[in-house]
PDB file of C-alpha atoms and ligand atoms in Angstrom:
ATOM      1  CA  MET A   1      15.315  11.786   4.025  1.00 74.00           C
ATOM      2  CA  HIS A   2      12.460  10.983   6.477  1.00 88.00           C
ATOM      3  CA  THR A   3      13.101   8.420   9.196  1.00 92.00           C
ATOM      4  CA  GLU A   4      10.331   6.092  10.319  1.00 94.00           C
ATOM      5  CA  ALA A   5      10.102   8.144  13.471  1.00 96.00           C
ATOM      6  CA  ASP A   6       9.478  11.276  11.331  1.00 96.00           C
ATOM      7  CA  TRP A   7       6.652   9.509   9.568  1.00 97.00           C
ATOM      8  CA  ALA A   8       5.243   8.132  12.767  1.00 97.00           C
ATOM      9  CA  ALA A   9       5.154  11.715  14.085  1.00 97.00           C
ATOM     10  CA  GLN A  10       3.418  13.009  11.065  1.00 97.00           C
ATOM     11  CA  LEU A  11       0.802  10.193  11.040  1.00 98.00           C
ATOM     12  CA  HIS A  12       0.049  11.009  14.758  1.00 97.00           C
ATOM     13  CA  SER A  13      -0.398  14.611  14.030  1.00 97.00           C
ATOM     14  CA  HIS A  14      -2.989  13.610  11.396  1.00 97.00           C
ATOM     15  CA  ASP A  15      -4.743  11.272  13.762  1.00 97.00           C
ATOM     16  CA  ARG A  16      -3.793   8.336  11.708  1.00 97.00           C
ATOM     17  CA  ARG A  17      -2.645   5.114  13.417  1.00 97.00           C
ATOM     18  CA  VAL A  18       0.958   4.145  12.587  1.00 97.00           C
ATOM     19  CA  THR A  19       0.471   0.862  10.703  1.00 97.00           C
ATOM     20  CA  LYS A  20       3.025  -1.389   9.004  1.00 96.00           C
ATOM     21  CA  GLN A  21       1.238  -0.728   5.722  1.00 97.00           C
ATOM     22  CA  ARG A  22       1.443   3.143   5.969  1.00 97.00           C
ATOM     23  CA  LEU A  23       5.125   2.989   7.022  1.00 97.00           C
ATOM     24  CA  ALA A  24       5.957   0.497   4.203  1.00 97.00           C
ATOM     25  CA  VAL A  25       4.316   2.686   1.596  1.00 98.00           C
ATOM     26  CA  LEU A  26       6.074   5.852   2.928  1.00 97.00           C
ATOM     27  CA  ALA A  27       9.447   4.274   2.858  1.00 96.00           C
ATOM     28  CA  ALA A  28       8.937   2.949  -0.677  1.00 97.00           C
ATOM     29  CA  VAL A  29       7.816   6.267  -2.070  1.00 97.00           C
ATOM     30  CA  GLY A  30      10.825   7.772  -0.247  1.00 96.00           C
ATOM     31  CA  GLN A  31      13.203   5.457  -1.858  1.00 95.00           C
ATOM     32  CA  LEU A  32      11.588   5.806  -5.383  1.00 95.00           C
ATOM     33  CA  PRO A  33      10.638   9.377  -6.123  1.00 94.00           C
ATOM     34  CA  HIS A  34       7.873   9.740  -8.808  1.00 96.00           C
ATOM     35  CA  ALA A  35       6.992   6.022  -8.570  1.00 95.00           C
ATOM     36  CA  THR A  36       3.699   4.588  -9.817  1.00 96.00           C
ATOM     37  CA  ALA A  37       1.426   2.772  -7.389  1.00 98.00           C
ATOM     38  CA  GLU A  38       2.545  -0.471  -8.878  1.00 97.00           C
ATOM     39  CA  ALA A  39       6.280   0.282  -8.351  1.00 97.00           C
ATOM     40  CA  VAL A  40       5.575   1.389  -4.865  1.00 98.00           C
ATOM     41  CA  THR A  41       3.753  -1.883  -4.177  1.00 98.00           C
ATOM     42  CA  ASP A  42       6.624  -3.924  -5.495  1.00 97.00           C
ATOM     43  CA  ALA A  43       9.109  -2.066  -3.420  1.00 97.00           C
ATOM     44  CA  ALA A  44       6.954  -2.148  -0.160  1.00 97.00           C
ATOM     45  CA  ARG A  45       6.434  -5.922  -0.641  1.00 96.00           C
ATOM     46  CA  ALA A  46      10.143  -6.317   0.225  1.00 93.00           C
ATOM     47  CA  THR A  47       9.252  -5.466   3.831  1.00 91.00           C
ATOM     48  CA  LEU A  48       5.570  -6.397   3.823  1.00 95.00           C
ATOM     49  CA  GLN A  49       4.852  -9.377   1.565  1.00 95.00           C
ATOM     50  CA  ALA A  50       0.975  -9.432   2.017  1.00 93.00           C
ATOM     51  CA  LEU A  51       0.591  -5.975   0.718  1.00 96.00           C
ATOM     52  CA  THR A  52      -1.892  -5.696  -2.182  1.00 97.00           C
ATOM     53  CA  LEU A  53      -1.986  -3.154  -5.002  1.00 97.00           C
ATOM     54  CA  GLN A  54      -5.533  -2.268  -3.892  1.00 97.00           C
ATOM     55  CA  SER A  55      -4.479  -1.379  -0.350  1.00 97.00           C
ATOM     56  CA  VAL A  56      -1.530   0.590  -1.723  1.00 98.00           C
ATOM     57  CA  TYR A  57      -3.892   2.718  -3.685  1.00 98.00           C
ATOM     58  CA  VAL A  58      -5.986   3.424  -0.658  1.00 98.00           C
ATOM     59  CA  VAL A  59      -3.003   4.364   1.554  1.00 98.00           C
ATOM     60  CA  LEU A  60      -1.475   6.547  -1.342  1.00 98.00           C
ATOM     61  CA  ALA A  61      -4.835   8.420  -1.710  1.00 98.00           C
ATOM     62  CA  ASP A  62      -5.141   9.045   2.012  1.00 98.00           C
ATOM     63  CA  LEU A  63      -1.606  10.148   2.455  1.00 98.00           C
ATOM     64  CA  THR A  64      -1.879  12.508  -0.545  1.00 97.00           C
ATOM     65  CA  ALA A  65      -4.992  14.013   0.954  1.00 97.00           C
ATOM     66  CA  LEU A  66      -3.226  14.682   4.098  1.00 97.00           C
ATOM     67  CA  GLY A  67      -0.292  16.377   2.222  1.00 95.00           C
ATOM     68  CA  MET A  68       2.270  13.862   3.402  1.00 97.00           C
ATOM     69  CA  LEU A  69       2.679  12.724  -0.239  1.00 97.00           C
ATOM     70  CA  ARG A  70       2.397  14.593  -3.509  1.00 96.00           C
ATOM     71  CA  ARG A  71       0.759  13.039  -6.460  1.00 96.00           C
ATOM     72  CA  ILE A  72       1.824  14.060 -10.019  1.00 94.00           C
ATOM     73  CA  GLU A  73      -0.283  13.390 -13.012  1.00 92.00           C
ATOM     74  CA  PRO A  74       1.873  13.365 -16.229  1.00 90.00           C
ATOM     75  CA  PRO A  75       0.052  13.198 -19.491  1.00 86.00           C
ATOM     76  CA  ASN A  76      -0.512   9.677 -20.967  1.00 84.00           C
ATOM     77  CA  SER A  77       1.131   8.070 -17.899  1.00 85.00           C
ATOM     78  CA  PRO A  78      -0.242   6.704 -14.563  1.00 92.00           C
ATOM     79  CA  ALA A  79       0.025   8.936 -11.507  1.00 95.00           C
ATOM     80  CA  ARG A  80       3.302   9.083  -9.611  1.00 96.00           C
ATOM     81  CA  TYR A  81       3.950   9.843  -5.986  1.00 97.00           C
ATOM     82  CA  GLU A  82       6.670  11.483  -4.007  1.00 97.00           C
ATOM     83  CA  THR A  83       7.588  12.464  -0.417  1.00 97.00           C
ATOM     84  CA  ARG A  84       8.915  15.893  -1.489  1.00 95.00           C
ATOM     85  CA  THR A  85       5.919  18.124  -0.657  1.00 94.00           C
ATOM     86  CA  GLY A  86       5.345  21.708   0.014  1.00 87.00           C
ATOM     87  CA  ASP A  87       8.172  23.391  -1.825  1.00 89.00           C
ATOM     88  CA  ASN A  88       6.264  24.171  -5.203  1.00 88.00           C
ATOM     89  CA  HIS A  89       8.953  22.223  -7.257  1.00 93.00           C
ATOM     90  CA  HIS A  90       8.152  21.263 -10.746  1.00 94.00           C
ATOM     91  CA  HIS A  91       8.772  18.391 -12.990  1.00 95.00           C
ATOM     92  CA  ALA A  92      10.518  17.617 -16.266  1.00 95.00           C
ATOM     93  CA  ILE A  93       9.330  14.404 -18.065  1.00 94.00           C
ATOM     94  CA  CYS A  94      11.158  12.651 -20.870  1.00 94.00           C
ATOM     95  CA  THR A  95       8.663  12.211 -23.659  1.00 92.00           C
ATOM     96  CA  SER A  96      10.552   9.214 -24.847  1.00 92.00           C
ATOM     97  CA  CYS A  97      11.077   6.942 -21.763  1.00 91.00           C
ATOM     98  CA  GLY A  98       8.717   8.686 -19.171  1.00 89.00           C
ATOM     99  CA  LYS A  99      11.461   9.396 -16.701  1.00 92.00           C
ATOM    100  CA  ILE A 100      10.680  12.255 -14.362  1.00 94.00           C
ATOM    101  CA  GLU A 101      13.043  14.662 -12.764  1.00 95.00           C
ATOM    102  CA  ASP A 102      12.485  17.418 -10.093  1.00 96.00           C
ATOM    103  CA  VAL A 103      12.971  20.918 -11.174  1.00 94.00           C
ATOM    104  CA  ASP A 104      13.358  23.556  -8.498  1.00 94.00           C
ATOM    105  CA  CYS A 105      10.994  26.430  -8.871  1.00 91.00           C
ATOM    106  CA  ALA A 106      12.943  29.572  -9.881  1.00 84.00           C
ATOM    107  CA  VAL A 107      10.488  31.640  -7.791  1.00 86.00           C
ATOM    108  CA  GLY A 108       9.866  29.232  -4.904  1.00 81.00           C
ATOM    109  CA  HIS A 109       6.346  30.368  -3.859  1.00 83.00           C
ATOM    110  CA  ALA A 110       3.043  29.349  -5.527  1.00 84.00           C
ATOM    111  CA  PRO A 111       1.862  30.448  -8.071  1.00 87.00           C
ATOM    112  CA  CYS A 112       5.106  31.288  -9.768  1.00 88.00           C
ATOM    113  CA  LEU A 113       3.520  32.375 -12.955  1.00 85.00           C
ATOM    114  CA  THR A 114       0.938  35.121 -12.919  1.00 82.00           C
ATOM    115  CA  PRO A 115      -1.581  34.878 -15.764  1.00 82.00           C
ATOM    116  CA  SER A 116      -2.004  37.999 -17.876  1.00 85.00           C
ATOM    117  CA  SER A 117      -5.720  37.910 -17.301  1.00 80.00           C
ATOM    118  CA  THR A 118      -8.271  35.802 -15.444  1.00 81.00           C
ATOM    119  CA  THR A 119     -11.235  36.179 -13.332  1.00 89.00           C
ATOM    120  CA  MET A 120     -10.038  33.596 -10.780  1.00 89.00           C
ATOM    121  CA  THR A 121      -7.678  33.875  -7.824  1.00 89.00           C
ATOM    122  CA  ILE A 122      -4.827  31.704  -8.867  1.00 87.00           C
ATOM    123  CA  LYS A 123      -3.235  29.454  -6.216  1.00 86.00           C
ATOM    124  CA  ILE A 124      -0.917  27.206  -8.182  1.00 85.00           C
ATOM    125  CA  ALA A 125       0.821  27.272 -11.480  1.00 85.00           C
ATOM    126  CA  ASP A 126       1.323  23.550 -12.283  1.00 86.00           C
ATOM    127  CA  VAL A 127       4.420  23.571 -14.582  1.00 88.00           C
ATOM    128  CA  LEU A 128       5.368  20.508 -16.379  1.00 92.00           C
ATOM    129  CA  TYR A 129       8.525  20.656 -18.562  1.00 94.00           C
ATOM    130  CA  GLN A 130       8.617  18.034 -21.495  1.00 94.00           C
ATOM    131  CA  GLY A 131      11.678  17.121 -23.196  1.00 94.00           C
ATOM    132  CA  ILE A 132      14.185  14.368 -23.887  1.00 96.00           C
ATOM    133  CA  CYS A 133      16.431  12.903 -21.169  1.00 96.00           C
ATOM    134  CA  SER A 134      20.181  12.228 -21.560  1.00 95.00           C
ATOM    135  CA  ASP A 135      19.692   8.513 -21.849  1.00 96.00           C
ATOM    136  CA  CYS A 136      17.217   8.939 -24.789  1.00 97.00           C
ATOM    137  CA  GLY A 137      18.707  12.169 -26.226  1.00 83.00           C
ATOM    138  CA  PRO A 138      20.752  12.868 -29.240  1.00 74.00           C
TER     139      PRO A 138
HETATM  140 ZN1   ZN B 201      14.329   9.217 -21.665  1.00 91.15          ZN
HETATM  141 ZN1   ZN B 202       9.114  15.805  -7.662  1.00 91.15          ZN
HETATM  142 ZN1   ZN B 203       7.852  27.731 -10.574  1.00 91.15          ZN
END
């Protein structure tokens, strides 16, 4: 888990001011891995009531561009955010309820799948496992 001091140091290293908004969003994403922007806003309002969904979108986009957050885009679902970055882990999504779990990459480095043929230099294999979670399952 990241502490507020960790986040402040990372923001400084990216030449971003340490604001209450950024800290509230980072803390909320840390508590709720794979949360939507709306869920992040609800959670962050517990500490910062005046926060708007629009400003949360702006903060999430900026922190994702900096690499402090990772954005996941599951099919047919709004984007999710998480603080677990830089380890090339994958995701499993329940096709019934939309719950998302982390799946450690068996290889660890990106890309972990080598295509049999392509003219491109591949950087990332974006793996999304789809299945049924234990709450929804048979
Ligand atoms: Zn489910
Ligand atoms: Zn994840
Ligand atoms: Zn992998």
